[in-house]
PDB file of C-alpha atoms in Angstrom:
ATOM      1  CA  LEU H  80      -0.026  -0.108   0.021  1.00  0.00           C
ATOM      2  CA  ILE H  81       2.804   2.527   1.151  1.00  0.00           C
ATOM      3  CA  PHE H  82       4.335   1.705  -2.271  1.00  0.00           C
ATOM      4  CA  LEU H  83       1.050   2.194  -4.393  1.00  0.00           C
ATOM      5  CA  ARG H  84       1.084   5.579  -2.848  1.00  0.00           C
ATOM      6  CA  HIS H  85       4.660   6.875  -2.878  1.00  0.00           C
ATOM      7  CA  HIS H  86       4.086   6.531  -6.867  1.00  0.00           C
ATOM      8  CA  ILE H  87       0.731   7.889  -7.863  1.00  0.00           C
ATOM      9  CA  ASP H  88      -0.290  10.961  -8.229  1.00  0.00           C
ATOM     10  CA  ASP H  89      -1.264  13.883  -5.228  1.00  0.00           C
ATOM     11  CA  ASP H  90      -4.697  14.154  -6.059  1.00  0.00           C
ATOM     12  CA  LEU H  91      -5.155  10.000  -6.625  1.00  0.00           C
ATOM     13  CA  LYS H  92      -3.571   9.852  -3.092  1.00  0.00           C
ATOM     14  CA  TYR H  93      -5.978  12.341  -1.860  1.00  0.00           C
ATOM     15  CA  GLU H  94      -9.454  10.127  -3.774  1.00  0.00           C
ATOM     16  CA  TYR H  95      -8.108   6.787  -2.391  1.00  0.00           C
ATOM     17  CA  LEU H  96      -6.325   7.993   1.093  1.00  0.00           C
ATOM     18  CA  THR H  97      -9.364   5.706   2.706  1.00  0.00           C
ATOM     19  CA  THR H  98      -8.369   2.724   1.004  1.00  0.00           C
ATOM     20  CA  GLU H  99      -6.567   0.310   2.750  1.00  0.00           C
ATOM     21  CA  ASN H 100      -6.436  -2.492   1.320  1.00  0.00           C
ATOM     22  CA  PRO H 101      -3.076  -2.477  -1.539  1.00  0.00           C
ATOM     23  CA  LEU H 102      -5.468  -5.313  -3.124  1.00  0.00           C
ATOM     24  CA  GLU H 103      -8.862  -2.807  -3.469  1.00  0.00           C
ATOM     25  CA  LEU H 104      -6.646   0.013  -4.854  1.00  0.00           C
ATOM     26  CA  TRP H 105      -4.105  -2.161  -7.096  1.00  0.00           C
ATOM     27  CA  GLN H 106      -8.311  -3.381  -8.808  1.00  0.00           C
ATOM     28  CA  SER H 107      -9.464   0.761  -8.860  1.00  0.00           C
ATOM     29  CA  LEU H 108      -6.790   1.916 -10.481  1.00  0.00           C
ATOM     30  CA  ASN H 109      -6.728  -0.756 -13.578  1.00  0.00           C
ATOM     31  CA  ASP H 110     -10.144  -0.415 -13.878  1.00  0.00           C
ATOM     32  CA  ARG H 111     -10.018   3.709 -14.389  1.00  0.00           C
ATOM     33  CA  PHE H 112      -7.239   3.751 -16.525  1.00  0.00           C
ATOM     34  CA  GLU H 113      -7.152   0.200 -18.468  1.00  0.00           C
ATOM     35  CA  HIS H 114      -9.336   1.833 -20.926  1.00  0.00           C
ATOM     36  CA  LEU H 115      -6.237   3.943 -22.282  1.00  0.00           C
ATOM     37  CA  LYS H 116      -4.462   1.582 -23.933  1.00  0.00           C
ATOM     38  CA  ALA H 117      -7.123   1.261 -26.435  1.00  0.00           C
ATOM     39  CA  VAL H 118      -6.621   4.845 -26.802  1.00  0.00           C
ATOM     40  CA  VAL H 119      -2.417   4.967 -27.005  1.00  0.00           C
ATOM     41  CA  LEU H 120      -2.494   1.951 -29.180  1.00  0.00           C
ATOM     42  CA  PRO H 121      -3.726   2.784 -32.490  1.00  0.00           C
ATOM     43  CA  LYS H 122      -1.032   6.682 -32.348  1.00  0.00           C
ATOM     44  CA  ALA H 123       1.972   4.346 -30.865  1.00  0.00           C
ATOM     45  CA  LEU H 124       1.233   1.515 -33.667  1.00  0.00           C
ATOM     46  CA  ASN H 125       1.022   4.763 -36.325  1.00  0.00           C
ATOM     47  CA  ASP H 126       4.050   6.126 -35.153  1.00  0.00           C
ATOM     48  CA  TRP H 127       5.323   2.708 -35.545  1.00  0.00           C
ATOM     49  CA  SER H 128       4.530   2.211 -38.522  1.00  0.00           C
ATOM     50  CA  GLN H 129       5.683   5.818 -40.259  1.00  0.00           C
ATOM     51  CA  LEU H 130       9.150   5.400 -38.201  1.00  0.00           C
ATOM     52  CA  ARG H 131      12.174   6.452 -40.811  1.00  0.00           C
ATOM     53  CA  PHE H 132      15.870   6.271 -39.935  1.00  0.00           C
ATOM     54  CA  GLN H 133      16.694   8.689 -42.890  1.00  0.00           C
ATOM     55  CA  TYR H 134      14.180  11.155 -41.278  1.00  0.00           C
ATOM     56  CA  PHE H 135      16.382  12.256 -39.016  1.00  0.00           C
ATOM     57  CA  LYS H 136      20.027  13.771 -38.996  1.00  0.00           C
ATOM     58  CA  ILE H 137      21.893  12.688 -36.296  1.00  0.00           C
ATOM     59  CA  VAL H 138      21.776   8.272 -35.199  1.00  0.00           C
ATOM     60  CA  SER H 139      20.464   9.226 -30.949  1.00  0.00           C
ATOM     61  CA  GLU H 140      17.208  11.609 -32.093  1.00  0.00           C
ATOM     62  CA  TYR H 141      16.162   7.614 -34.528  1.00  0.00           C
ATOM     63  CA  ASN H 142      17.127   6.353 -31.016  1.00  0.00           C
ATOM     64  CA  SER H 143      15.083   8.080 -28.791  1.00  0.00           C
ATOM     65  CA  THR H 144      12.116   7.818 -31.045  1.00  0.00           C
ATOM     66  CA  LEU H 145      11.701   4.811 -31.630  1.00  0.00           C
ATOM     67  CA  PHE H 146      12.523   3.460 -27.997  1.00  0.00           C
ATOM     68  CA  LYS H 147       9.706   5.775 -26.683  1.00  0.00           C
ATOM     69  CA  ILE H 148       7.398   4.283 -29.755  1.00  0.00           C
ATOM     70  CA  LEU H 149       9.070   0.857 -28.315  1.00  0.00           C
ATOM     71  CA  SER H 150       7.818   1.158 -25.028  1.00  0.00           C
ATOM     72  CA  GLN H 151       3.678   2.676 -25.909  1.00  0.00           C
ATOM     73  CA  LEU H 152       3.907  -0.813 -27.815  1.00  0.00           C
ATOM     74  CA  LYS H 153       4.802  -2.860 -24.989  1.00  0.00           C
ATOM     75  CA  MET H 154       2.383  -1.521 -22.453  1.00  0.00           C
ATOM     76  CA  CYS H 155      -0.677  -1.722 -24.873  1.00  0.00           C
ATOM     77  CA  GLY H 156       1.172  -5.888 -24.956  1.00  0.00           C
ATOM     78  CA  GLU H 157       2.149  -6.220 -28.182  1.00  0.00           C
ATOM     79  CA  VAL H 158       5.502  -7.456 -28.347  1.00  0.00           C
ATOM     80  CA  ILE H 159       8.547  -5.895 -30.318  1.00  0.00           C
ATOM     81  CA  THR H 160      11.318  -8.521 -31.200  1.00  0.00           C
ATOM     82  CA  ASP H 161      15.003  -8.014 -32.395  1.00  0.00           C
ATOM     83  CA  ASP H 162      14.880  -8.944 -35.434  1.00  0.00           C
ATOM     84  CA  MET H 163      11.623  -6.670 -36.235  1.00  0.00           C
ATOM     85  CA  LEU H 164      14.283  -3.848 -34.975  1.00  0.00           C
ATOM     86  CA  LEU H 165      16.523  -4.647 -37.652  1.00  0.00           C
ATOM     87  CA  GLU H 166      14.361  -4.829 -40.184  1.00  0.00           C
ATOM     88  CA  LYS H 167      12.811  -1.343 -39.543  1.00  0.00           C
ATOM     89  CA  THR H 168      16.562  -0.120 -39.903  1.00  0.00           C
ATOM     90  CA  TYR H 169      17.821  -1.514 -42.622  1.00  0.00           C
ATOM     91  CA  ARG H 170      14.627  -0.950 -44.927  1.00  0.00           C
ATOM     92  CA  THR H 171      14.097   3.030 -43.760  1.00  0.00           C
ATOM     93  CA  PHE H 172      17.748   3.434 -44.626  1.00  0.00           C
ATOM     94  CA  HIS H 173      19.068   6.252 -47.621  1.00  0.00           C
ATOM     95  CA  ALA H 174      18.051   5.598 -50.916  1.00  0.00           C
ATOM     96  CA  SER H 175      21.944   7.068 -51.518  1.00  0.00           C
ATOM     97  CA  ASN H 176      22.965   4.554 -48.637  1.00  0.00           C
ATOM     98  CA  VAL H 177      22.185   1.151 -50.525  1.00  0.00           C
ATOM     99  CA  LEU H 178      25.750   0.074 -50.287  1.00  0.00           C
ATOM    100  CA  LEU H 179      25.877   1.182 -46.552  1.00  0.00           C
ATOM    101  CA  GLN H 180      22.558  -0.666 -46.268  1.00  0.00           C
ATOM    102  CA  GLN H 181      23.261  -3.889 -47.519  1.00  0.00           C
ATOM    103  CA  GLN H 182      27.103  -4.223 -46.180  1.00  0.00           C
ATOM    104  CA  TYR H 183      24.856  -3.649 -42.244  1.00  0.00           C
ATOM    105  CA  ARG H 184      23.254  -6.558 -42.966  1.00  0.00           C
ATOM    106  CA  LEU H 185      26.027  -9.097 -44.344  1.00  0.00           C
ATOM    107  CA  HIS H 186      27.416  -7.866 -40.767  1.00  0.00           C
ATOM    108  CA  GLY H 187      24.389 -10.551 -39.552  1.00  0.00           C
ATOM    109  CA  PHE H 188      24.008  -8.193 -36.844  1.00  0.00           C
ATOM    110  CA  LYS H 189      21.691 -10.543 -33.620  1.00  0.00           C
ATOM    111  CA  LYS H 190      19.978  -7.958 -31.886  1.00  0.00           C
ATOM    112  CA  TYR H 191      19.527  -4.337 -31.869  1.00  0.00           C
ATOM    113  CA  ARG H 192      22.147  -2.561 -29.921  1.00  0.00           C
ATOM    114  CA  GLU H 193      24.592  -3.730 -31.912  1.00  0.00           C
ATOM    115  CA  LEU H 194      23.806  -2.452 -35.347  1.00  0.00           C
ATOM    116  CA  ILE H 195      23.302   0.562 -32.750  1.00  0.00           C
ATOM    117  CA  GLY H 196      26.256   0.411 -31.938  1.00  0.00           C
ATOM    118  CA  SER H 197      28.452   0.424 -34.940  1.00  0.00           C
ATOM    119  CA  LEU H 198      25.910   3.744 -36.076  1.00  0.00           C
ATOM    120  CA  PHE H 199      27.574   5.343 -33.715  1.00  0.00           C
ATOM    121  CA  ILE H 200      30.741   4.820 -34.178  1.00  0.00           C
ATOM    122  CA  ALA H 201      30.696   5.349 -37.687  1.00  0.00           C
ATOM    123  CA  GLU H 202      28.775   8.712 -36.971  1.00  0.00           C
ATOM    124  CA  GLN H 203      31.484  10.133 -34.984  1.00  0.00           C
ATOM    125  CA  ASN H 204      34.311   9.080 -37.719  1.00  0.00           C
ATOM    126  CA  ASN H 205      32.033  10.578 -39.708  1.00  0.00           C
ATOM    127  CA  GLU H 206      32.353  13.861 -37.895  1.00  0.00           C
ATOM    128  CA  LEU H 207      35.452  14.297 -37.277  1.00  0.00           C
ATOM    129  CA  LEU H 208      36.444  13.646 -41.010  1.00  0.00           C
ATOM    130  CA  LEU H 209      34.598  16.593 -41.740  1.00  0.00           C
ATOM    131  CA  GLN H 210      35.937  18.698 -39.256  1.00  0.00           C
ATOM    132  CA  ASN H 211      39.736  17.579 -40.547  1.00  0.00           C
ATOM    133  CA  HIS H 212      38.690  18.566 -44.306  1.00  0.00           C
ATOM    134  CA  GLU H 213      37.013  22.100 -43.352  1.00  0.00           C
ATOM    135  CA  ASN H 214      39.840  22.620 -40.978  1.00  0.00           C
ATOM    136  CA  ARG H 215      42.660  22.201 -43.420  1.00  0.00           C
ATOM    137  CA  PRO H 216      40.438  21.974 -47.084  1.00  0.00           C
ATOM    138  CA  ILE H 217      41.838  20.438 -50.328  1.00  0.00           C
ATOM    139  CA  GLY H 218      44.213  22.830 -52.247  1.00  0.00           C
ATOM    140  CA  SER H 219      45.647  24.255 -48.887  1.00  0.00           C
ATOM    141  CA  ALA H 220      48.869  25.102 -48.557  1.00  0.00           C
ATOM    142  CA  PHE H 221      50.894  22.712 -45.783  1.00  0.00           C
ATOM    143  CA  LEU H 222      51.453  23.637 -42.231  1.00  0.00           C
ATOM    144  CA  PRO H 223      54.992  24.069 -41.804  1.00  0.00           C
ATOM    145  CA  GLU H 224      56.991  22.105 -39.787  1.00  0.00           C
ATOM    146  CA  VAL H 225      57.737  22.388 -36.282  1.00  0.00           C
ATOM    147  CA  ASN H 226      61.729  21.864 -36.838  1.00  0.00           C
ATOM    148  CA  ALA H 227      62.392  24.356 -40.140  1.00  0.00           C
ATOM    149  CA  THR H 228      60.305  26.998 -37.504  1.00  0.00           C
ATOM    150  CA  SER H 229      62.668  26.644 -35.686  1.00  0.00           C
ATOM    151  CA  SER H 230      66.623  26.665 -37.515  1.00  0.00           C
ATOM    152  CA  HIS H 231      64.595  29.787 -39.251  1.00  0.00           C
ATOM    153  CA  PHE H 232      64.269  31.643 -36.161  1.00  0.00           C
ATOM    154  CA  GLY H 233      67.846  30.058 -34.870  1.00  0.00           C
ATOM    155  CA  GLY H 234      69.839  32.332 -36.686  1.00  0.00           C
ATOM    156  CA  ARG H 235      68.717  34.778 -35.005  1.00  0.00           C
ATOM    157  CA  GLY H 236      69.454  35.254 -32.109  1.00  0.00           C
ATOM    158  CA  ARG H 237      72.248  36.865 -29.910  1.00  0.00           C
ATOM    159  CA  GLY H 238      75.573  34.523 -28.659  1.00  0.00           C
ATOM    160  CA  ARG H 239      78.355  31.982 -30.157  1.00  0.00           C
ATOM    161  CA  GLY H 240      75.585  29.232 -30.459  1.00  0.00           C
ATOM    162  CA  ARG H 241      72.304  31.627 -32.165  1.00  0.00           C
ATOM    163  CA  GLY H 242      74.539  32.184 -35.898  1.00  0.00           C
ATOM    164  CA  ARG H 243      77.265  34.835 -34.914  1.00  0.00           C
ATOM    165  CA  GLY H 244      79.901  32.459 -33.982  1.00  0.00           C
ATOM    166  CA  ARG H 245      83.314  31.582 -36.141  1.00  0.00           C
ATOM    167  CA  GLY H 246      83.374  29.090 -38.667  1.00  0.00           C
ATOM    168  CA  ASN H 247      81.654  26.330 -40.513  1.00  0.00           C
ATOM    169  CA  ASP H 248      78.092  27.496 -38.339  1.00  0.00           C
ATOM    170  CA  SER H 249      78.459  31.308 -39.290  1.00  0.00           C
ATOM    171  CA  GLY H 250      78.590  30.495 -42.793  1.00  0.00           C
ATOM    172  CA  ARG H 251      75.826  28.045 -43.326  1.00  0.00           C
ATOM    173  CA  ASN H 252      73.625  30.630 -41.626  1.00  0.00           C
ATOM    174  CA  GLN H 253      74.541  32.961 -44.484  1.00  0.00           C
ATOM    175  CA  ASN H 254      73.789  31.344 -46.865  1.00  0.00           C
ATOM    176  CA  PHE H 255      70.239  30.742 -45.913  1.00  0.00           C
ATOM    177  CA  LEU H 256      69.701  34.118 -44.720  1.00  0.00           C
ATOM    178  CA  GLY H 257      70.728  34.729 -48.385  1.00  0.00           C
ATOM    179  CA  PRO H 258      67.887  37.932 -48.012  1.00  0.00           C
ATOM    180  CA  ARG H 259      69.415  39.723 -45.435  1.00  0.00           C
ATOM    181  CA  ASN H 260      72.640  39.764 -46.423  1.00  0.00           C
ATOM    182  CA  ASN H 261      71.159  41.529 -49.980  1.00  0.00           C
ATOM    183  CA  ASN H 262      69.663  44.199 -48.054  1.00  0.00           C
ATOM    184  CA  SER H 263      72.358  44.769 -46.396  1.00  0.00           C
ATOM    185  CA  MET H 264      74.841  45.116 -49.776  1.00  0.00           C
ATOM    186  CA  LYS H 265      71.791  47.484 -50.933  1.00  0.00           C
ATOM    187  CA  TRP H 266      72.538  49.636 -47.555  1.00  0.00           C
ATOM    188  CA  GLN H 267      76.398  50.146 -47.913  1.00  0.00           C
ATOM    189  CA  ASN H 268      75.348  51.996 -51.168  1.00  0.00           C
ATOM    190  CA  LEU H 269      72.587  53.858 -49.944  1.00  0.00           C
ATOM    191  CA  ASP H 270      73.730  57.976 -48.918  1.00  0.00           C
ATOM    192  CA  THR H 271      73.518  59.455 -46.114  1.00  0.00           C
ATOM    193  CA  LYS H 272      69.846  61.155 -46.736  1.00  0.00           C
ATOM    194  CA  GLN H 273      68.180  58.154 -47.714  1.00  0.00           C
ATOM    195  CA  ARG H 274      69.683  55.975 -44.741  1.00  0.00           C
ATOM    196  CA  GLN H 275      67.650  58.978 -42.286  1.00  0.00           C
ATOM    197  CA  MET H 276      64.837  57.606 -45.045  1.00  0.00           C
ATOM    198  CA  TRP H 277      64.349  54.354 -43.960  1.00  0.00           C
ATOM    199  CA  ARG H 278      65.628  54.614 -40.617  1.00  0.00           C
ATOM    200  CA  ASN H 279      63.128  57.067 -39.143  1.00  0.00           C
ATOM    201  CA  PRO H 280      60.775  57.368 -41.984  1.00  0.00           C
ATOM    202  CA  ARG H 281      58.503  60.007 -40.139  1.00  0.00           C
ATOM    203  CA  GLN H 282      61.248  62.196 -39.781  1.00  0.00           C
ATOM    204  CA  SER H 283      61.876  62.735 -42.507  1.00  0.00           C
ATOM    205  CA  SER H 284      58.848  63.777 -43.396  1.00  0.00           C
ATOM    206  CA  ASN H 285      58.426  66.421 -40.880  1.00  0.00           C
ATOM    207  CA  ASP H 286      61.847  68.188 -41.799  1.00  0.00           C
ATOM    208  CA  GLU H 287      60.579  68.687 -45.107  1.00  0.00           C
ATOM    209  CA  GLN H 288      57.171  70.006 -43.569  1.00  0.00           C
ATOM    210  CA  THR H 289      59.318  71.970 -41.950  1.00  0.00           C
ATOM    211  CA  GLN H 290      60.850  73.236 -45.192  1.00  0.00           C
ATOM    212  CA  ASN H 291      58.393  74.596 -46.407  1.00  0.00           C
ATOM    213  CA  ARG H 292      57.849  76.247 -43.888  1.00  0.00           C
ATOM    214  CA  LYS H 293      60.338  78.606 -44.503  1.00  0.00           C
ATOM    215  CA  VAL H 294      59.819  79.569 -47.884  1.00  0.00           C
ATOM    216  CA  ASN H 295      57.524  81.804 -48.560  1.00  0.00           C
ATOM    217  CA  CYS H 296      54.274  82.382 -49.602  1.00  0.00           C
ATOM    218  CA  ASN H 297      53.938  82.097 -53.548  1.00  0.00           C
ATOM    219  CA  ARG H 298      50.781  83.659 -53.529  1.00  0.00           C
ATOM    220  CA  CYS H 299      51.512  86.577 -50.497  1.00  0.00           C
ATOM    221  CA  GLY H 300      55.157  86.825 -49.158  1.00  0.00           C
ATOM    222  CA  MET H 301      54.824  85.284 -45.697  1.00  0.00           C
ATOM    223  CA  GLU H 302      55.965  82.563 -44.050  1.00  0.00           C
ATOM    224  CA  GLY H 303      54.703  80.128 -42.074  1.00  0.00           C
ATOM    225  CA  HIS H 304      52.132  78.057 -43.831  1.00  0.00           C
ATOM    226  CA  TRP H 305      52.376  76.641 -47.389  1.00  0.00           C
ATOM    227  CA  TYR H 306      50.717  78.569 -50.276  1.00  0.00           C
ATOM    228  CA  CYS H 307      48.205  75.970 -51.093  1.00  0.00           C
ATOM    229  CA  ALA H 308      46.449  76.755 -47.990  1.00  0.00           C
ATOM    230  CA  TYR H 309      47.110  80.548 -47.104  1.00  0.00           C
ATOM    231  CA  ARG H 310      44.631  82.517 -45.494  1.00  0.00           C
ATOM    232  CA  THR H 311      46.113  86.410 -46.691  1.00  0.00           C
ATOM    233  CA  THR H 312      43.357  88.338 -47.546  1.00  0.00           C
ATOM    234  CA  LYS H 313      43.090  89.317 -51.337  1.00  0.00           C
ATOM    235  CA  HIS H 314      43.513  92.133 -51.223  1.00  0.00           C
ATOM    236  CA  TRP H 315      47.128  92.026 -49.555  1.00  0.00           C
ATOM    237  CA  VAL H 316      47.526  89.109 -52.180  1.00  0.00           C
ATOM    238  CA  ASP H 317      46.365  91.648 -54.942  1.00  0.00           C
ATOM    239  CA  LEU H 318      50.277  93.954 -53.797  1.00  0.00           C
ATOM    240  CA  TYR H 319      52.310  90.784 -53.723  1.00  0.00           C
ATOM    241  CA  GLN H 320      51.659  89.781 -56.799  1.00  0.00           C
ATOM    242  CA  ALA H 321      51.544  93.535 -58.054  1.00  0.00           C
ATOM    243  CA  SER H 322      54.704  94.092 -56.360  1.00  0.00           C
ATOM    244  CA  LEU H 323      56.867  91.082 -57.999  1.00  0.00           C
ATOM    245  CA  LYS H 324      55.506  92.243 -61.660  1.00  0.00           C
ATOM    246  CA  GLU H 325      56.627  96.237 -61.442  1.00  0.00           C
ATOM    247  CA  LYS H 326      60.891  96.017 -61.685  1.00  0.00           C
ATOM    248  CA  ASP H 327      60.806  99.581 -59.925  1.00  0.00           C
ATOM    249  CA  LYS H 328      59.224  98.464 -57.183  1.00  0.00           C
ATOM    250  CA  ARG H 329      57.042 102.271 -55.757  1.00  0.00           C
ATOM    251  CA  ILE H 330      53.936 100.216 -55.564  1.00  0.00           C
TER     252      ILE H 330
END
């Protein structure tokens, strides 16, 4: 009696609170809910007939839906064997997976759990292959090797063991870093002004701006600004231009 009252709904507990005989309680519940089998069975049979493996994207969804329908059928007294489950899965494969369905049939699975386990493993392997393909598609550049990267940056370190020592190692690093030596030869042929521009291009641009500011404006003749951005009034500009044309400068 305690076990039955523990598992029934709270409303039913209050309704059958006066019942003290467990057999009487069981018969009352059976008479009340026995008609539900006639209601659940047609829907469960319809879901079983409409179930298709090809309708699901992942195996776990198909497996959970299958066992949900299976539990309803067993509750209504229907018997579903492993052969029925295997045949249901084989016949509902997608049309593009005919060869795959034939291969699973040739394995000769006797139980449904063996088939679903193989499907889970195949699904995980396919996801891994797709993930590797997306990370590095066909035709993409190779990833740099660790040894090649370390040796490339090793010749640029400081100290005798990092490409600045004497002997064959230094010459080998010089041959490996050929473009660097060419740049050093170009550096020696440059004049002082170009070296300053290479060392600090921002400073060279500032020097040019300072030099341009020192030169008199071509329009008004004043210092401190460029001729393209002058702010002198028009009559001063006219006077300055007229003074340039007059040789005696009597204006």
